[in-house]
C-alpha cells in the first residue's frame, strides 16, 4: 500500500511516501480500516520531529506511519471486537497510521460516523472537535454567565472553542495575530477580538471586564502568552494550557499562581479524556450532531493528496495555514 512513513526523526525530508508498505493485519482489539480521508494536524509534525519519543501518553515509536486522525470503512475485525462490524463507517484520532491506504486502529477509538457526515468532514472534525468538547464540557465546564479567553482564535481548535462556548451561553474573548485572523474569530462568534500586543491582551480583557478578568483562559501557545494569561484571569480563575506552540514554560514557580489570584492551572491531554469507547462515541456524536444541525462550522482548507502532504506541513509550520486540511487517500469514495 501507499503510506507516508518515517524511520528517523527530523525535518520534512525524513517523511517518505512509499508504495511498498505491507497492509497491516488487525491484532486483538483492533480493526483494519480502509482509510478514505486523513486529517492533517500539528501533532503529525510533532511526531515527525520526535517530540513524543518519550511520551507515555502518546505511543508512536520508530519506524511509524504518520497521521493520527482519519476516517474510513472497517474491513476486518481483530479478536474480541464486538461493538463494530465490517462495513461500518468510522473516524478516529490519536491512533497513528492514517497517512496510508489501510490502518489498524484500536477498536475502542473508532467512532461510528452518521450518514449525514462525509468522510472528509469526519476526518476534519474528529480531533479538534473532541479536543474542544472535552476542554469546554469536562475541564472548563462553561455555562451561561461565564466568560473565557481563547488564544489562537482563528485556529482549528480555537474556532471550535469559540462556537462551543457561545452555544453554552458564555462571553468569549479571542486573540489572533492579524486583523484577518481576528475577523475569522469574530465570524465564529467571539464577542471581542484582541491582538496579542506583547501581553497587552491581558490589560484589554481586564478593562473589558471591569477589572475582574475572565473565568477561564484557553492557552495553546504556552511560553509567549501563559504568564499574561494569568493576568487576564479572575481571582481563583482557571488556566487551561492545552498546547505549547510557542514553546514550553520551564521556569514556573507555583507561587506565581498564588500571587496572580490563587489561580488553578491545568495541562490536560486529549488521551486522558478519550479512555473508553462510550466516551469517544459520546464526544463524536456531540460534534457530528452539531455539525449536521448547522450549529458548528469546521473551517477547512483546500483538500490534498498523499503526494502534497509535505506542502501542507510546511504551511502549518510557517503558521500560514487557516482552516483544516484533509488528505483524500481513496478518492474513489469521494
mmCIF file of C-alpha atoms in Angstrom:
data_model
loop_
_atom_site.group_PDB
_atom_site.id
_atom_site.type_symbol
_atom_site.label_atom_id
_atom_site.label_comp_id
_atom_site.label_asym_id
_atom_site.label_seq_id
_atom_site.Cartn_x
_atom_site.Cartn_y
_atom_site.Cartn_z
ATOM 1 C CA UNK A 1 0.000 0.000 0.000
ATOM 2 C CA UNK A 2 0.973 3.672 -0.269
ATOM 3 C CA UNK A 3 1.910 5.333 3.006
ATOM 4 C CA UNK A 4 3.988 8.172 4.413
ATOM 5 C CA UNK A 5 6.465 6.713 6.894
ATOM 6 C CA UNK A 6 9.416 7.848 8.987
ATOM 7 C CA UNK A 7 12.394 5.811 10.120
ATOM 8 C CA UNK A 8 14.136 8.666 11.951
ATOM 9 C CA UNK A 9 13.107 11.959 13.476
ATOM 10 C CA UNK A 10 13.814 15.268 11.790
ATOM 11 C CA UNK A 11 12.619 17.783 9.218
ATOM 12 C CA UNK A 12 10.260 17.260 6.273
ATOM 13 C CA UNK A 13 12.914 15.255 4.448
ATOM 14 C CA UNK A 14 12.513 12.268 6.816
ATOM 15 C CA UNK A 15 8.894 11.690 5.742
ATOM 16 C CA UNK A 16 8.903 9.289 2.823
ATOM 17 C CA UNK A 17 5.960 8.472 0.551
ATOM 18 C CA UNK A 18 6.355 4.782 -0.185
ATOM 19 C CA UNK A 19 4.358 2.386 -2.340
ATOM 20 C CA UNK A 20 5.651 -0.899 -0.904
ATOM 21 C CA UNK A 21 4.385 -0.804 2.685
ATOM 22 C CA UNK A 22 2.691 -4.078 3.733
ATOM 23 C CA UNK A 23 -1.014 -3.904 4.556
ATOM 24 C CA UNK A 24 -1.260 -4.435 8.331
ATOM 25 C CA UNK A 25 -3.335 -7.173 9.953
ATOM 26 C CA UNK A 26 -5.535 -6.299 12.940
ATOM 27 C CA UNK A 27 -4.400 -7.581 16.311
ATOM 28 C CA UNK A 28 -6.778 -8.430 19.134
ATOM 29 C CA UNK A 29 -8.870 -5.382 19.966
ATOM 30 C CA UNK A 30 -8.135 -3.657 16.644
ATOM 31 C CA UNK A 31 -9.989 -3.091 13.389
ATOM 32 C CA UNK A 32 -8.492 -2.878 9.909
ATOM 33 C CA UNK A 33 -9.805 0.233 8.167
ATOM 34 C CA UNK A 34 -9.646 1.240 4.529
ATOM 35 C CA UNK A 35 -8.668 4.875 5.004
ATOM 36 C CA UNK A 36 -10.674 7.292 2.886
ATOM 37 C CA UNK A 37 -9.513 10.580 4.431
ATOM 38 C CA UNK A 38 -6.873 11.659 6.932
ATOM 39 C CA UNK A 39 -6.796 14.879 8.909
ATOM 40 C CA UNK A 40 -3.577 16.899 8.931
ATOM 41 C CA UNK A 41 -2.552 18.185 12.358
ATOM 42 C CA UNK A 42 0.328 19.863 14.165
ATOM 43 C CA UNK A 43 0.689 16.595 16.093
ATOM 44 C CA UNK A 44 1.807 14.948 12.844
ATOM 45 C CA UNK A 45 4.655 17.436 12.640
ATOM 46 C CA UNK A 46 5.480 16.898 16.316
ATOM 47 C CA UNK A 47 5.552 13.142 15.661
ATOM 48 C CA UNK A 48 7.964 13.618 12.763
ATOM 49 C CA UNK A 49 10.155 15.878 14.907
ATOM 50 C CA UNK A 50 10.311 13.325 17.724
ATOM 51 C CA UNK A 51 8.510 15.344 20.384
ATOM 52 C CA UNK A 52 6.624 12.229 21.543
ATOM 53 C CA UNK A 53 9.624 9.924 21.543
ATOM 54 C CA UNK A 54 9.491 9.588 25.336
ATOM 55 C CA UNK A 55 5.785 10.220 25.838
ATOM 56 C CA UNK A 56 3.810 7.781 27.964
ATOM 57 C CA UNK A 57 0.521 9.288 26.784
ATOM 58 C CA UNK A 58 1.097 9.083 23.041
ATOM 59 C CA UNK A 59 2.567 5.838 21.700
ATOM 60 C CA UNK A 60 4.194 6.314 18.258
ATOM 61 C CA UNK A 61 7.694 4.846 18.051
ATOM 62 C CA UNK A 62 10.072 4.453 15.119
ATOM 63 C CA UNK A 63 9.537 3.306 12.485
ATOM 64 C CA UNK A 64 5.966 4.515 12.065
ATOM 65 C CA UNK A 65 3.369 5.705 9.603
ATOM 66 C CA UNK A 66 2.355 9.328 10.131
ATOM 67 C CA UNK A 67 -1.193 10.579 10.612
ATOM 68 C CA UNK A 68 -3.097 10.455 13.917
ATOM 69 C CA UNK A 69 -6.611 11.179 12.613
ATOM 70 C CA UNK A 70 -8.661 9.553 9.913
ATOM 71 C CA UNK A 71 -11.948 8.236 8.594
ATOM 72 C CA UNK A 72 -12.795 5.182 6.561
ATOM 73 C CA UNK A 73 -14.541 1.813 6.310
ATOM 74 C CA UNK A 74 -13.975 -1.182 8.576
ATOM 75 C CA UNK A 75 -12.669 -4.123 6.536
ATOM 76 C CA UNK A 76 -11.795 -6.672 9.228
ATOM 77 C CA UNK A 77 -12.142 -7.195 12.960
ATOM 78 C CA UNK A 78 -9.447 -8.319 15.355
ATOM 79 C CA UNK A 79 -10.150 -10.888 18.034
ATOM 80 C CA UNK A 80 -12.563 -9.709 20.700
ATOM 81 C CA UNK A 81 -14.088 -6.793 18.786
ATOM 82 C CA UNK A 82 -17.860 -6.974 19.114
ATOM 83 C CA UNK A 83 -19.221 -3.408 19.049
ATOM 84 C CA UNK A 84 -18.180 -2.705 15.454
ATOM 85 C CA UNK A 85 -18.940 -4.564 12.224
ATOM 86 C CA UNK A 86 -17.334 -4.932 8.818
ATOM 87 C CA UNK A 87 -18.663 -2.112 6.629
ATOM 88 C CA UNK A 88 -19.061 0.414 9.448
ATOM 89 C CA UNK A 89 -18.068 3.975 8.611
ATOM 90 C CA UNK A 90 -15.737 5.143 11.388
ATOM 91 C CA UNK A 91 -13.500 8.043 12.396
ATOM 92 C CA UNK A 92 -10.699 8.168 14.962
ATOM 93 C CA UNK A 93 -7.912 10.315 16.355
ATOM 94 C CA UNK A 94 -4.719 9.895 18.428
ATOM 95 C CA UNK A 95 -4.227 6.493 16.791
ATOM 96 C CA UNK A 96 -1.346 6.690 14.328
ATOM 97 C CA UNK A 97 -1.141 5.416 10.757
ATOM 98 C CA UNK A 98 -3.798 7.337 8.793
ATOM 99 C CA UNK A 99 -1.414 8.642 6.102
ATOM 100 C CA UNK A 100 -1.884 5.300 4.367
ATOM 101 C CA UNK A 101 -4.406 3.340 2.338
ATOM 102 C CA UNK A 102 -5.066 0.961 5.252
ATOM 103 C CA UNK A 103 -4.641 1.342 9.003
ATOM 104 C CA UNK A 104 -5.137 -0.785 12.089
ATOM 105 C CA UNK A 105 -6.992 1.217 14.737
ATOM 106 C CA UNK A 106 -7.796 0.258 18.340
ATOM 107 C CA UNK A 107 -11.484 -0.573 18.149
ATOM 108 C CA UNK A 108 -12.403 1.484 21.212
ATOM 109 C CA UNK A 109 -11.017 4.601 19.486
ATOM 110 C CA UNK A 110 -13.118 4.206 16.345
ATOM 111 C CA UNK A 111 -16.392 6.146 16.467
ATOM 112 C CA UNK A 112 -19.220 5.474 14.051
ATOM 113 C CA UNK A 113 -19.939 8.263 11.571
ATOM 114 C CA UNK A 114 -23.605 9.180 10.921
ATOM 115 C CA UNK A 115 -24.802 9.040 7.322
ATOM 116 C CA UNK A 116 -25.183 12.836 7.212
ATOM 117 C CA UNK A 117 -21.425 13.347 7.696
ATOM 118 C CA UNK A 118 -18.985 12.685 4.855
ATOM 119 C CA UNK A 119 -15.609 11.039 5.368
ATOM 120 C CA UNK A 120 -13.772 14.306 4.705
ATOM 121 C CA UNK A 121 -15.809 16.240 7.263
ATOM 122 C CA UNK A 122 -15.410 13.444 9.822
ATOM 123 C CA UNK A 123 -11.637 13.441 9.329
ATOM 124 C CA UNK A 124 -11.594 17.221 9.686
ATOM 125 C CA UNK A 125 -13.694 17.238 12.864
ATOM 126 C CA UNK A 126 -12.716 14.250 14.984
ATOM 127 C CA UNK A 127 -9.527 15.501 16.636
ATOM 128 C CA UNK A 128 -10.237 19.205 17.034
ATOM 129 C CA UNK A 129 -13.915 18.564 17.754
ATOM 130 C CA UNK A 130 -13.175 16.059 20.514
ATOM 131 C CA UNK A 131 -10.498 18.354 21.920
ATOM 132 C CA UNK A 132 -12.778 21.391 22.060
ATOM 133 C CA UNK A 133 -15.586 19.274 23.507
ATOM 134 C CA UNK A 134 -13.584 17.943 26.460
ATOM 135 C CA UNK A 135 -11.967 21.320 27.138
ATOM 136 C CA UNK A 136 -15.284 23.174 27.247
ATOM 137 C CA UNK A 137 -17.517 20.487 28.759
ATOM 138 C CA UNK A 138 -15.237 18.481 31.036
ATOM 139 C CA UNK A 139 -12.367 20.782 32.015
ATOM 140 C CA UNK A 140 -13.838 24.299 31.997
ATOM 141 C CA UNK A 141 -17.486 23.298 32.455
ATOM 142 C CA UNK A 142 -18.577 26.556 30.912
ATOM 143 C CA UNK A 143 -22.137 27.763 31.212
ATOM 144 C CA UNK A 144 -24.365 30.845 30.972
ATOM 145 C CA UNK A 145 -22.978 33.992 32.538
ATOM 146 C CA UNK A 146 -19.356 32.835 32.476
ATOM 147 C CA UNK A 147 -16.529 34.284 30.406
ATOM 148 C CA UNK A 148 -13.446 32.899 28.689
ATOM 149 C CA UNK A 149 -10.434 33.943 26.663
ATOM 150 C CA UNK A 150 -9.456 31.798 23.680
ATOM 151 C CA UNK A 151 -5.941 32.215 22.330
ATOM 152 C CA UNK A 152 -5.315 31.473 18.639
ATOM 153 C CA UNK A 153 -8.983 32.104 17.981
ATOM 154 C CA UNK A 154 -8.658 31.581 14.228
ATOM 155 C CA UNK A 155 -7.019 28.178 14.616
ATOM 156 C CA UNK A 156 -8.924 24.957 14.102
ATOM 157 C CA UNK A 157 -9.411 24.271 17.815
ATOM 158 C CA UNK A 158 -9.795 27.951 18.664
ATOM 159 C CA UNK A 159 -12.704 28.358 16.271
ATOM 160 C CA UNK A 160 -14.485 25.370 17.786
ATOM 161 C CA UNK A 161 -13.855 26.549 21.348
ATOM 162 C CA UNK A 162 -15.447 29.886 20.476
ATOM 163 C CA UNK A 163 -18.504 28.252 18.929
ATOM 164 C CA UNK A 164 -18.995 25.723 21.726
ATOM 165 C CA UNK A 165 -18.541 28.341 24.455
ATOM 166 C CA UNK A 166 -21.071 30.636 22.792
ATOM 167 C CA UNK A 167 -23.584 27.782 22.460
ATOM 168 C CA UNK A 168 -23.300 27.297 26.224
ATOM 169 C CA UNK A 169 -24.017 30.979 26.879
ATOM 170 C CA UNK A 170 -20.517 32.214 27.753
ATOM 171 C CA UNK A 171 -18.960 35.555 26.818
ATOM 172 C CA UNK A 172 -15.920 34.931 24.622
ATOM 173 C CA UNK A 173 -12.773 36.994 24.103
ATOM 174 C CA UNK A 174 -10.349 35.765 21.451
ATOM 175 C CA UNK A 175 -6.817 36.636 20.392
ATOM 176 C CA UNK A 176 -5.218 36.291 16.977
ATOM 177 C CA UNK A 177 -2.089 37.682 15.377
ATOM 178 C CA UNK A 178 -3.516 39.579 12.384
ATOM 179 C CA UNK A 179 -6.665 41.557 11.557
ATOM 180 C CA UNK A 180 -7.632 38.848 9.070
ATOM 181 C CA UNK A 181 -7.358 36.122 11.682
ATOM 182 C CA UNK A 182 -9.242 38.220 14.225
ATOM 183 C CA UNK A 183 -12.027 38.600 11.659
ATOM 184 C CA UNK A 184 -12.259 34.801 11.482
ATOM 185 C CA UNK A 185 -12.616 34.586 15.273
ATOM 186 C CA UNK A 186 -15.317 37.263 15.198
ATOM 187 C CA UNK A 187 -17.144 35.396 12.452
ATOM 188 C CA UNK A 188 -17.217 32.308 14.657
ATOM 189 C CA UNK A 189 -18.923 34.307 17.407
ATOM 190 C CA UNK A 190 -16.253 35.897 19.601
ATOM 191 C CA UNK A 191 -17.708 38.878 21.458
ATOM 192 C CA UNK A 192 -14.409 40.756 21.315
ATOM 193 C CA UNK A 193 -11.205 40.016 19.423
ATOM 194 C CA UNK A 194 -7.768 41.201 20.526
ATOM 195 C CA UNK A 195 -4.198 41.402 19.265
ATOM 196 C CA UNK A 196 -1.571 39.745 21.440
ATOM 197 C CA UNK A 197 0.172 43.125 21.761
ATOM 198 C CA UNK A 198 3.142 41.701 23.693
ATOM 199 C CA UNK A 199 0.827 40.687 26.514
ATOM 200 C CA UNK A 200 -1.403 43.745 26.222
ATOM 201 C CA UNK A 201 -4.359 41.446 25.630
ATOM 202 C CA UNK A 202 -4.480 40.886 29.400
ATOM 203 C CA UNK A 203 -4.938 44.599 30.057
ATOM 204 C CA UNK A 204 -7.648 44.761 27.388
ATOM 205 C CA UNK A 205 -9.511 41.828 28.945
ATOM 206 C CA UNK A 206 -9.263 43.398 32.390
ATOM 207 C CA UNK A 207 -10.613 46.683 31.060
ATOM 208 C CA UNK A 208 -13.487 44.980 29.249
ATOM 209 C CA UNK A 209 -14.497 43.046 32.376
ATOM 210 C CA UNK A 210 -14.377 45.971 34.767
ATOM 211 C CA UNK A 211 -11.074 44.809 36.221
ATOM 212 C CA UNK A 212 -12.379 41.348 37.114
ATOM 213 C CA UNK A 213 -10.826 39.137 34.432
ATOM 214 C CA UNK A 214 -12.291 36.062 32.759
ATOM 215 C CA UNK A 215 -13.320 32.816 34.408
ATOM 216 C CA UNK A 216 -11.291 30.607 32.054
ATOM 217 C CA UNK A 217 -8.337 31.089 29.711
ATOM 218 C CA UNK A 218 -7.716 28.510 26.973
ATOM 219 C CA UNK A 219 -3.996 28.839 26.176
ATOM 220 C CA UNK A 220 -2.490 26.692 23.437
ATOM 221 C CA UNK A 221 0.608 28.846 22.952
ATOM 222 C CA UNK A 222 2.498 28.404 26.202
ATOM 223 C CA UNK A 223 5.686 30.387 26.633
ATOM 224 C CA UNK A 224 4.664 33.518 24.711
ATOM 225 C CA UNK A 225 1.338 34.031 26.497
ATOM 226 C CA UNK A 226 0.997 31.959 29.659
ATOM 227 C CA UNK A 227 2.071 34.489 32.264
ATOM 228 C CA UNK A 228 -0.062 37.211 30.677
ATOM 229 C CA UNK A 229 -2.907 34.694 30.614
ATOM 230 C CA UNK A 230 -2.574 34.644 34.408
ATOM 231 C CA UNK A 231 -3.143 38.405 34.406
ATOM 232 C CA UNK A 232 -6.245 38.041 32.226
ATOM 233 C CA UNK A 233 -7.941 35.606 34.640
ATOM 234 C CA UNK A 234 -10.095 36.481 37.617
ATOM 235 C CA UNK A 235 -9.229 35.564 41.189
ATOM 236 C CA UNK A 236 -9.489 31.768 41.511
ATOM 237 C CA UNK A 237 -9.829 31.546 37.737
ATOM 238 C CA UNK A 238 -8.843 28.550 35.614
ATOM 239 C CA UNK A 239 -5.934 28.499 33.154
ATOM 240 C CA UNK A 240 -6.160 25.636 30.663
ATOM 241 C CA UNK A 241 -2.758 25.252 28.995
ATOM 242 C CA UNK A 242 -3.509 22.621 26.361
ATOM 243 C CA UNK A 243 -0.617 23.325 23.985
ATOM 244 C CA UNK A 244 2.852 24.841 23.722
ATOM 245 C CA UNK A 245 3.081 26.060 20.141
ATOM 246 C CA UNK A 246 5.391 28.938 21.168
ATOM 247 C CA UNK A 247 7.479 26.763 23.490
ATOM 248 C CA UNK A 248 7.200 25.229 26.949
ATOM 249 C CA UNK A 249 7.312 27.199 30.189
ATOM 250 C CA UNK A 250 10.122 25.525 32.134
ATOM 251 C CA UNK A 251 10.678 28.000 34.970
ATOM 252 C CA UNK A 252 7.251 28.316 36.580
ATOM 253 C CA UNK A 253 7.169 28.679 40.361
ATOM 254 C CA UNK A 254 3.766 27.610 41.791
ATOM 255 C CA UNK A 255 3.908 30.733 43.954
ATOM 256 C CA UNK A 256 3.160 32.711 40.790
ATOM 257 C CA UNK A 257 -0.309 31.155 40.696
ATOM 258 C CA UNK A 258 -0.959 32.330 44.224
ATOM 259 C CA UNK A 259 0.305 35.832 43.537
ATOM 260 C CA UNK A 260 -1.897 36.035 40.415
ATOM 261 C CA UNK A 261 -5.040 35.359 42.456
ATOM 262 C CA UNK A 262 -4.981 31.734 43.644
ATOM 263 C CA UNK A 263 -5.323 30.521 40.065
ATOM 264 C CA UNK A 264 -5.891 26.924 39.009
ATOM 265 C CA UNK A 265 -3.555 25.754 36.234
ATOM 266 C CA UNK A 266 -4.076 22.504 34.354
ATOM 267 C CA UNK A 267 -2.222 20.898 31.462
ATOM 268 C CA UNK A 268 -4.723 18.341 30.106
ATOM 269 C CA UNK A 269 -4.247 15.900 27.257
ATOM 270 C CA UNK A 270 -6.948 14.534 24.998
ATOM 271 C CA UNK A 271 -5.860 10.918 25.506
ATOM 272 C CA UNK A 272 -6.795 11.086 29.189
ATOM 273 C CA UNK A 273 -10.299 12.204 28.208
ATOM 274 C CA UNK A 274 -10.755 9.538 25.498
ATOM 275 C CA UNK A 275 -10.206 6.371 27.507
ATOM 276 C CA UNK A 276 -13.176 4.199 26.508
ATOM 277 C CA UNK A 277 -15.441 3.564 23.538
ATOM 278 C CA UNK A 278 -18.547 5.089 25.146
ATOM 279 C CA UNK A 279 -16.793 8.393 25.902
ATOM 280 C CA UNK A 280 -15.263 8.617 22.439
ATOM 281 C CA UNK A 281 -18.579 7.911 20.744
ATOM 282 C CA UNK A 282 -20.315 10.449 23.024
ATOM 283 C CA UNK A 283 -17.886 13.180 22.020
ATOM 284 C CA UNK A 284 -18.110 12.266 18.341
ATOM 285 C CA UNK A 285 -21.916 12.231 18.474
ATOM 286 C CA UNK A 286 -21.950 15.683 20.098
ATOM 287 C CA UNK A 287 -19.652 17.115 17.431
ATOM 288 C CA UNK A 288 -21.245 15.397 14.440
ATOM 289 C CA UNK A 289 -24.803 16.226 15.510
ATOM 290 C CA UNK A 290 -23.908 19.899 15.987
ATOM 291 C CA UNK A 291 -22.317 19.991 12.536
ATOM 292 C CA UNK A 292 -25.322 18.289 10.937
ATOM 293 C CA UNK A 293 -27.650 20.781 12.648
ATOM 294 C CA UNK A 294 -25.640 23.727 11.333
ATOM 295 C CA UNK A 295 -24.643 24.761 14.865
ATOM 296 C CA UNK A 296 -20.930 24.054 14.413
ATOM 297 C CA UNK A 297 -18.746 25.063 11.475
ATOM 298 C CA UNK A 298 -15.444 23.397 10.616
ATOM 299 C CA UNK A 299 -13.207 25.781 8.703
ATOM 300 C CA UNK A 300 -11.472 23.721 6.038
ATOM 301 C CA UNK A 301 -8.587 24.489 3.720
ATOM 302 C CA UNK A 302 -8.261 23.015 0.242
ATOM 303 C CA UNK A 303 -8.055 19.196 0.246
ATOM 304 C CA UNK A 304 -4.851 17.451 -0.751
ATOM 305 C CA UNK A 305 -3.460 14.003 -1.579
ATOM 306 C CA UNK A 306 -0.584 12.000 -0.132
ATOM 307 C CA UNK A 307 1.644 13.474 -2.823
ATOM 308 C CA UNK A 308 1.376 17.009 -1.439
ATOM 309 C CA UNK A 309 1.042 16.489 2.316
ATOM 310 C CA UNK A 310 4.554 17.935 2.716
ATOM 311 C CA UNK A 311 3.311 21.270 1.355
ATOM 312 C CA UNK A 312 0.545 21.390 3.963
ATOM 313 C CA UNK A 313 3.062 20.562 6.709
ATOM 314 C CA UNK A 314 5.217 23.466 5.528
ATOM 315 C CA UNK A 315 2.266 25.876 5.700
ATOM 316 C CA UNK A 316 1.342 24.691 9.190
ATOM 317 C CA UNK A 317 4.924 25.037 10.455
ATOM 318 C CA UNK A 318 5.112 28.548 8.977
ATOM 319 C CA UNK A 319 1.817 29.484 10.740
ATOM 320 C CA UNK A 320 0.325 30.240 7.318
ATOM 321 C CA UNK A 321 -2.463 27.683 7.471
ATOM 322 C CA UNK A 322 -6.034 28.833 8.080
ATOM 323 C CA UNK A 323 -8.555 26.010 8.209
ATOM 324 C CA UNK A 324 -8.152 22.253 8.472
ATOM 325 C CA UNK A 325 -6.572 20.302 5.636
ATOM 326 C CA UNK A 326 -7.797 16.822 4.786
ATOM 327 C CA UNK A 327 -5.910 14.252 2.725
ATOM 328 C CA UNK A 328 -8.009 12.208 0.328
ATOM 329 C CA UNK A 329 -6.487 8.734 0.422
ATOM 330 C CA UNK A 330 -9.170 6.959 -1.604
ATOM 331 C CA UNK A 331 -10.807 9.404 -4.000
ATOM 332 C CA UNK A 332 -12.969 6.615 -5.349
ATOM 333 C CA UNK A 333 -15.205 7.106 -2.298
ATOM 334 C CA UNK A 334 -15.281 10.891 -2.644
#
